[in-house]
Coordinates of C-alpha atoms in Angstrom, one line a residue:
Q1153 CA 19.8 246.5 180.9
M1154 CA 21.3 243.9 178.4
Q1155 CA 18.0 242.3 178.2
A1156 CA 16.3 245.6 177.3
K1157 CA 18.8 246.2 174.6
E1158 CA 18.3 242.9 173.1
Q1159 CA 14.7 243.5 173.1
F1160 CA 15.3 247.0 171.5
N1161 CA 17.5 245.4 168.7
A1162 CA 15.0 242.8 167.8
L1163 CA 12.2 245.3 167.6
L1164 CA 14.3 247.8 165.5
A1165 CA 15.3 245.0 163.1
Q1166 CA 11.7 243.8 162.7
A1167 CA 10.4 247.6 161.9
L1168 CA 13.2 248.0 159.4
A1169 CA 12.8 244.6 157.6
E1170 CA 11.2 246.2 154.5
V1171 CA 13.6 249.1 154.1
P1172 CA 16.4 248.3 151.7
N1173 CA 20.0 248.1 153.1
Q1174 CA 21.1 250.8 150.6
D1175 CA 18.5 253.3 151.8
R1176 CA 19.4 253.3 155.4
I1177 CA 22.3 253.8 157.8
I1178 CA 22.0 252.5 161.3
L1179 CA 24.6 253.3 164.2
D1180 CA 24.4 252.0 167.6
T1181 CA 24.7 254.8 170.3
G1182 CA 25.0 252.5 173.2
D1183 CA 21.6 253.4 174.8
G1184 CA 19.8 253.5 171.5
A1185 CA 20.3 254.0 167.6
A1186 CA 20.8 256.8 165.2
I1187 CA 19.2 256.0 161.8
S1188 CA 19.5 258.0 158.6
F1189 CA 17.2 257.1 155.7
L1190 CA 18.5 258.1 152.2
G1191 CA 15.2 256.8 150.3
D1192 CA 11.7 257.8 150.8
P1193 CA 10.7 260.1 153.6
E1194 CA 7.8 257.7 154.5
D1195 CA 10.5 255.3 155.8
G1196 CA 11.0 257.5 159.0
L1197 CA 7.2 257.8 159.5
F1198 CA 6.4 254.0 159.4
L1199 CA 9.4 253.3 161.5
G1200 CA 7.7 255.7 164.1
L1201 CA 4.6 254.0 163.7
A1202 CA 5.9 250.6 164.1
L1203 CA 7.7 251.6 167.4
R1204 CA 4.4 253.1 168.6
D1205 CA 2.4 250.1 168.0
A1206 CA 4.9 247.6 169.3
L1207 CA 5.3 249.5 172.5
A1208 CA 1.4 249.8 172.9
V1209 CA 1.1 246.0 172.6
R1210 CA 3.7 245.3 175.3
G1211 CA 2.2 247.8 177.8
E1212 CA 3.9 248.9 180.9
D1213 CA 6.1 246.0 181.1
G1214 CA 7.9 246.7 177.7
L1215 CA 10.5 249.1 176.6
R1216 CA 10.6 252.5 177.4
L1217 CA 11.6 254.7 174.4
R1218 CA 12.0 258.2 173.4
T1219 CA 12.0 258.9 169.5
G1220 CA 12.8 262.0 167.5
I1221 CA 12.5 262.5 163.8
N1222 CA 14.0 265.3 161.6
L1223 CA 14.7 266.1 158.0
G1224 CA 18.0 267.7 157.4
P1225 CA 21.6 267.2 156.0
V1226 CA 23.8 264.5 157.4
R1227 CA 27.1 263.1 156.3
L1228 CA 28.6 259.6 156.9
V1229 CA 32.2 259.9 158.1
K1230 CA 34.7 257.6 160.1
D1231 CA 35.8 258.5 163.6
I1232 CA 39.3 258.4 165.0
N1233 CA 38.9 254.6 165.4
G1234 CA 37.9 254.0 161.8
Q1235 CA 34.3 253.3 162.8
P1236 CA 31.5 255.0 160.8
N1237 CA 29.6 257.8 162.3
I1238 CA 27.0 260.3 161.1
I1239 CA 27.4 264.0 161.5
G1240 CA 25.5 267.1 160.4
D1241 CA 22.7 269.4 161.5
G1242 CA 20.1 266.7 160.5
I1243 CA 21.2 264.2 163.3
N1244 CA 22.0 266.9 165.9
V1245 CA 18.4 268.3 165.5
A1246 CA 16.9 264.8 165.7
Q1247 CA 18.7 264.2 169.0
R1248 CA 17.2 267.6 170.4
I1249 CA 13.8 266.7 169.2
M1250 CA 14.2 263.4 170.9
S1251 CA 15.2 265.1 174.2
F1252 CA 11.8 266.9 174.2
A1253 CA 9.9 263.5 174.0
E1254 CA 8.2 261.9 176.9
V1255 CA 8.5 258.2 177.4
N1256 CA 7.1 256.1 174.6
Q1257 CA 6.5 259.2 172.6
V1258 CA 7.6 260.0 168.9
L1259 CA 8.3 263.8 168.0
A1260 CA 8.9 265.3 164.7
S1261 CA 10.5 268.4 163.7
R1262 CA 8.7 271.1 161.6
S1263 CA 10.9 270.5 158.5
Y1264 CA 9.9 266.8 158.5
Y1265 CA 6.3 267.4 159.2
E1266 CA 6.0 269.9 156.2
V1267 CA 7.4 267.3 153.9
I1268 CA 5.6 264.3 155.0
S1269 CA 2.3 266.2 155.1
A1270 CA 2.7 267.4 151.8
L1271 CA 3.1 263.9 150.5
S1272 CA -0.4 262.8 151.7
A1273 CA -3.3 264.4 153.7
D1274 CA -3.5 261.0 155.6
Y1275 CA 0.0 261.6 157.0
A1276 CA -0.7 265.2 158.3
H1277 CA -3.7 263.7 160.2
L1278 CA -1.3 261.6 162.2
F1279 CA 0.5 264.5 163.9
R1280 CA -0.8 267.2 166.3
F1281 CA 1.2 270.4 167.0
E1282 CA 2.8 270.5 170.4
G1283 CA 4.4 274.0 170.3
A1284 CA 8.0 275.4 170.3
R1285 CA 10.7 274.0 172.5
T1286 CA 14.1 275.7 173.4
D1287 CA 17.1 273.5 173.6
K1288 CA 20.2 274.2 175.8
H1289 CA 21.7 276.0 172.9
V1290 CA 18.7 278.6 173.0
R1291 CA 17.6 277.2 169.6
E1292 CA 13.9 277.0 169.2
H1293 CA 12.3 274.0 167.5
E1294 CA 8.6 273.7 166.6
V1295 CA 7.6 269.9 167.5
Y1296 CA 4.7 267.7 166.3
A1297 CA 3.7 264.6 168.2
L1298 CA 2.6 261.3 166.5
G1299 CA -0.9 260.5 167.7
N1300 CA -2.8 257.2 168.2
E1301 CA -4.5 257.2 164.9
P1302 CA -4.2 254.0 162.8
A1303 CA -1.4 253.8 160.2
P1304 CA -2.7 254.6 156.7
Q1305 CA -1.9 252.6 153.8
R1306 CA 1.5 253.3 152.4
T1307 CA 2.1 254.5 148.9
P1308 CA 4.1 252.1 146.8
R1309 CA 7.9 252.3 147.4
R1310 CA 9.7 254.1 144.6
K1311 CA 12.2 252.0 142.5
P1312 CA 15.9 252.8 143.3
G1313 CA 16.9 255.5 141.0
P1314 CA 20.3 256.9 139.9
A1315 CA 20.5 259.0 142.9
T1316 CA 20.4 255.8 145.2
A1317 CA 22.9 254.0 143.1
H1318 CA 25.3 257.0 143.1
A1319 CA 24.9 257.3 147.0
T1320 CA 25.8 253.7 147.5
A1321 CA 28.9 254.1 145.3
A1322 CA 29.8 257.4 146.9
L1323 CA 29.4 255.6 150.5
E1324 CA 31.7 252.7 149.3
K1325 CA 34.4 255.2 148.3
L1326 CA 34.1 257.1 151.5
G1327 CA 34.7 253.8 153.3
R1328 CA 37.7 252.9 151.3
A1329 CA 39.1 256.5 151.8
A1330 CA 38.5 257.8 155.2
N1331 CA 41.4 260.3 155.1
T1332 CA 40.0 262.1 151.9
T1333 CA 40.5 265.9 152.3
R1334 CA 38.0 268.5 151.4
A1335 CA 40.3 269.7 148.7
Q1336 CA 40.3 266.4 147.1
V1337 CA 36.4 266.3 147.2
M1338 CA 36.2 269.7 145.5
R1339 CA 38.3 268.5 142.6
R1340 CA 35.8 265.8 141.9
P1341 CA 33.1 266.3 139.1
P1342 CA 30.3 268.6 140.0
L1343 CA 27.8 265.7 140.2
A1344 CA 29.9 263.3 142.3
T1345 CA 30.9 266.4 144.7
A1346 CA 27.2 267.1 145.3
L1347 CA 26.5 263.3 146.0
A1348 CA 29.5 263.0 148.3
V1349 CA 28.7 266.0 150.4
A1350 CA 25.0 266.6 150.1
L1351 CA 23.1 263.5 149.0
I1352 CA 22.9 261.8 152.4
L1353 CA 20.1 264.2 153.1
G1354 CA 17.2 262.4 154.3
V1355 CA 15.2 261.4 157.6
A1356 CA 17.4 261.5 160.4
I1357 CA 15.8 259.5 163.3
T1358 CA 17.1 259.1 166.7
V1359 CA 15.8 256.6 169.1
R1360 CA 16.8 256.4 172.8
L1361 CA 16.2 253.9 175.4
A1362 CA 14.7 255.1 178.7
L1363 CA 15.7 252.3 180.9
R1364 CA 13.8 251.7 184.0
D1365 CA 17.0 251.2 186.2
A1366 CA 18.3 254.6 185.1
A1367 CA 18.1 257.3 187.8
T1368 CA 14.9 259.4 187.4
D1369 CA 15.4 263.2 186.8
T1370 CA 14.6 265.1 190.1
V1371 CA 13.1 268.5 189.5
V1372 CA 13.8 270.7 192.6
E1373 CA 11.2 273.4 193.0
P1374 CA 12.5 276.8 194.0
A1375 CA 11.7 277.6 197.6
V1376 CA 8.9 280.1 197.8
E1377 CA 10.1 282.9 200.2
A1378 CA 7.3 284.3 202.5
D1379 CA 6.6 287.8 202.0
A1380 CA 8.1 290.0 204.6
P1381 CA 5.7 292.0 206.6
V1382 CA 5.7 295.7 205.2
A1383 CA 6.6 298.1 207.9
A1384 CA 4.3 301.0 208.2
P1385 CA 6.1 304.2 207.7
E1386 CA 6.8 306.1 210.9
T1387 CA 4.8 309.3 211.1
P1388 CA 6.8 311.9 212.7
Q1389 CA 5.1 313.1 216.0
Q1390 CA 4.1 316.6 215.9
A1391 CA 5.0 318.7 219.0
A1392 CA 1.7 320.1 220.4
P1393 CA 1.5 323.7 220.1
A1394 CA 2.7 325.5 223.2
V1395 CA -0.1 327.4 225.0
P1396 CA 1.3 330.8 225.9
P1397 CA 1.0 331.6 229.5
P1398 CA -1.5 334.3 230.4
S1399 CA 0.0 337.6 230.4
A1400 CA -0.9 340.9 231.3
K1401 CA -2.9 343.1 229.0
K1402 CA -0.7 345.0 226.5
P1403 CA -1.0 348.6 225.8
P1404 CA -2.9 349.4 222.5
A1405 CA -0.5 349.2 219.5
A1406 CA 0.6 352.2 217.8
P1407 CA -1.5 353.3 214.6
A1408 CA 1.4 352.7 212.2
A1409 CA 1.4 348.9 213.4
E1410 CA -2.2 348.7 212.9
A1411 CA -2.0 350.0 209.2
R1412 CA 0.8 347.4 208.6
S1413 CA -1.4 344.6 210.0
A1414 CA -4.4 345.6 207.7
V1415 CA -2.5 345.0 204.7
P1416 CA -3.4 341.4 203.3
P1417 CA -0.4 339.0 202.8
P1418 CA 0.8 338.6 199.3
K1419 CA -0.6 335.7 197.2
T1420 CA 1.6 332.9 195.8
T1421 CA 0.9 332.3 192.0
I1422 CA 2.0 329.0 190.5
A1423 CA 2.7 329.2 186.8
T1424 CA 1.6 326.2 184.9
K1425 CA 3.0 325.2 181.5
P1426 CA 0.8 323.4 179.0
P1427 CA 1.7 319.8 178.2
P1428 CA 4.0 319.3 175.1
P1429 CA 2.2 318.2 171.9
P1430 CA 2.4 314.3 171.4
D1431 CA 5.2 313.2 169.2
K1432 CA 4.4 312.8 165.7
V1433 CA 4.3 309.0 164.5
A1434 CA 6.9 308.4 161.9
P1435 CA 5.2 307.0 158.7
A1436 CA 6.0 303.2 158.2
A1437 CA 8.9 302.5 155.8
P1438 CA 7.8 301.5 152.5
V1439 CA 8.2 297.9 151.6
T1440 CA 11.3 297.6 149.4
T1441 CA 11.5 293.8 149.0
G1442 CA 9.4 291.1 147.6
T1443 CA 9.2 287.5 148.9
I1444 CA 9.6 284.0 147.2
R1445 CA 7.7 281.2 149.0
L1446 CA 9.3 277.8 148.4
S1447 CA 7.5 274.2 148.2
I1448 CA 10.3 271.9 147.2
L1449 CA 10.0 268.0 147.4
P1450 CA 11.8 266.0 148.7
W1451 CA 14.5 268.7 149.0
G1452 CA 16.8 270.9 146.9
E1453 CA 19.6 273.4 146.8
I1454 CA 18.3 276.9 146.2
H1455 CA 20.4 279.1 144.0
V1456 CA 19.3 282.8 143.2
D1457 CA 21.3 284.5 140.6
D1458 CA 24.0 281.7 140.9
V1459 CA 24.2 282.5 144.6
K1460 CA 23.4 279.5 147.0
Y1461 CA 20.8 280.6 149.7
G1462 CA 20.4 277.2 151.3
V1463 CA 18.5 273.8 151.3
A1464 CA 14.6 273.8 151.1
P1465 CA 13.2 272.3 153.2
P1466 CA 13.8 273.8 155.9
L1467 CA 14.3 277.1 153.8
R1468 CA 10.8 278.3 153.1
D1469 CA 11.0 282.0 152.3
I1470 CA 13.7 284.1 150.6
A1471 CA 13.3 288.1 150.4
L1472 CA 14.7 289.8 147.2
K1473 CA 14.9 293.1 145.7
P1474 CA 12.6 294.0 142.9
G1475 CA 13.6 293.0 139.4
M1476 CA 14.2 289.9 137.4
H1477 CA 15.8 287.0 139.3
R1478 CA 16.8 283.6 138.1
I1479 CA 15.7 280.8 140.6
E1480 CA 17.6 277.4 140.1
V1481 CA 16.8 274.2 142.4
R1482 CA 19.3 271.5 142.4
N1483 CA 19.0 267.9 143.5
P1484 CA 21.6 265.3 142.7
G1485 CA 20.5 262.6 140.3
F1486 CA 17.8 264.8 138.8
A1487 CA 17.7 267.6 136.3
S1488 CA 17.7 271.2 137.7
Y1489 CA 14.6 273.0 137.8
L1490 CA 15.0 276.7 136.5
Q1491 CA 12.6 279.5 136.6
V1492 CA 13.1 283.3 136.0
V1493 CA 10.7 285.5 137.9
E1494 CA 10.0 289.2 138.3
I1495 CA 9.9 290.5 141.9
R1496 CA 7.7 293.5 142.9
A1497 CA 7.9 295.2 146.1
G1498 CA 5.6 293.7 148.7
E1499 CA 4.6 290.8 146.5
E1500 CA 4.8 287.1 147.1
I1501 CA 5.6 284.5 144.4
R1502 CA 5.3 280.6 145.1
I1503 CA 7.7 278.2 143.5
Q1504 CA 6.6 274.5 143.7
H1505 CA 8.5 271.6 142.4
R1506 CA 8.9 267.9 143.2
F1507 CA 11.9 265.9 141.8
R1508 CA 10.8 262.7 140.2

């Protein structure tokens, strides 16, 4: 196990050699690693490609890894022992995506696939849709598997901008003040607050070692019960009609009795009721809202009429009432994008923006 961990650390160091230290956060999880990228989303893709190619060269005698990639919010904090730790939905979903992966397979979430495929068509061709998976919290995830296509030519790495510099400074401050309360954070200037809370929003990758000496999961198939023979319903035996014994000839009946026997028995009439008319189908309710479809790269906070609706991605669609609405997209380190739109019932408006 120690030898496998050393091989894994060496492989990871080689794959991350070209990623600047200020653009990545690496945590040792004991049986793997949790990595958060603060720079380009491509860093996560090319790490997955490097792991895939290295494992293919080593063959069956090499490491056994499971890899999950997700795009979502994360935050760097310090645990009870003063050690750095990554928390947030970004890393949590990455771990769940990883749990769906087979040995030596790289899976990505829908939010990451949408962003990386929008950057280049070559990146989109690397993945294939695997379907939806449900985790233990009954949360559904759409996953995409990294195929065997060769790695494409990577676009030039962007130069560190003010957002990266502010992120590094924010992390250093966080390391020196691990006991900073939320109230103190909220009293910072708006830009610094956004950086400290939401800037660490990048590609969260979880890699886990599937060691050979680990116990293999045993799936117990439920026993199939044999169908019980169906007993035939018992038919009550009908008593044979008693044969009347021969009797002596009876005297002829009286005329009144003959008259009564000549009257035919009354007929039974069954009254039938026509079936009720089918229920009238209620007309469909008229559409009273319009839809805004978002395509924001790499990410941004969505504010509608000064009300925060979430982060896109993964947020894609927003239903709004008809009328004029003010849409603002914020990303720390960049100027906000503002657009005023008029919403009509049943219509869809697309808003696309890429922070540069």
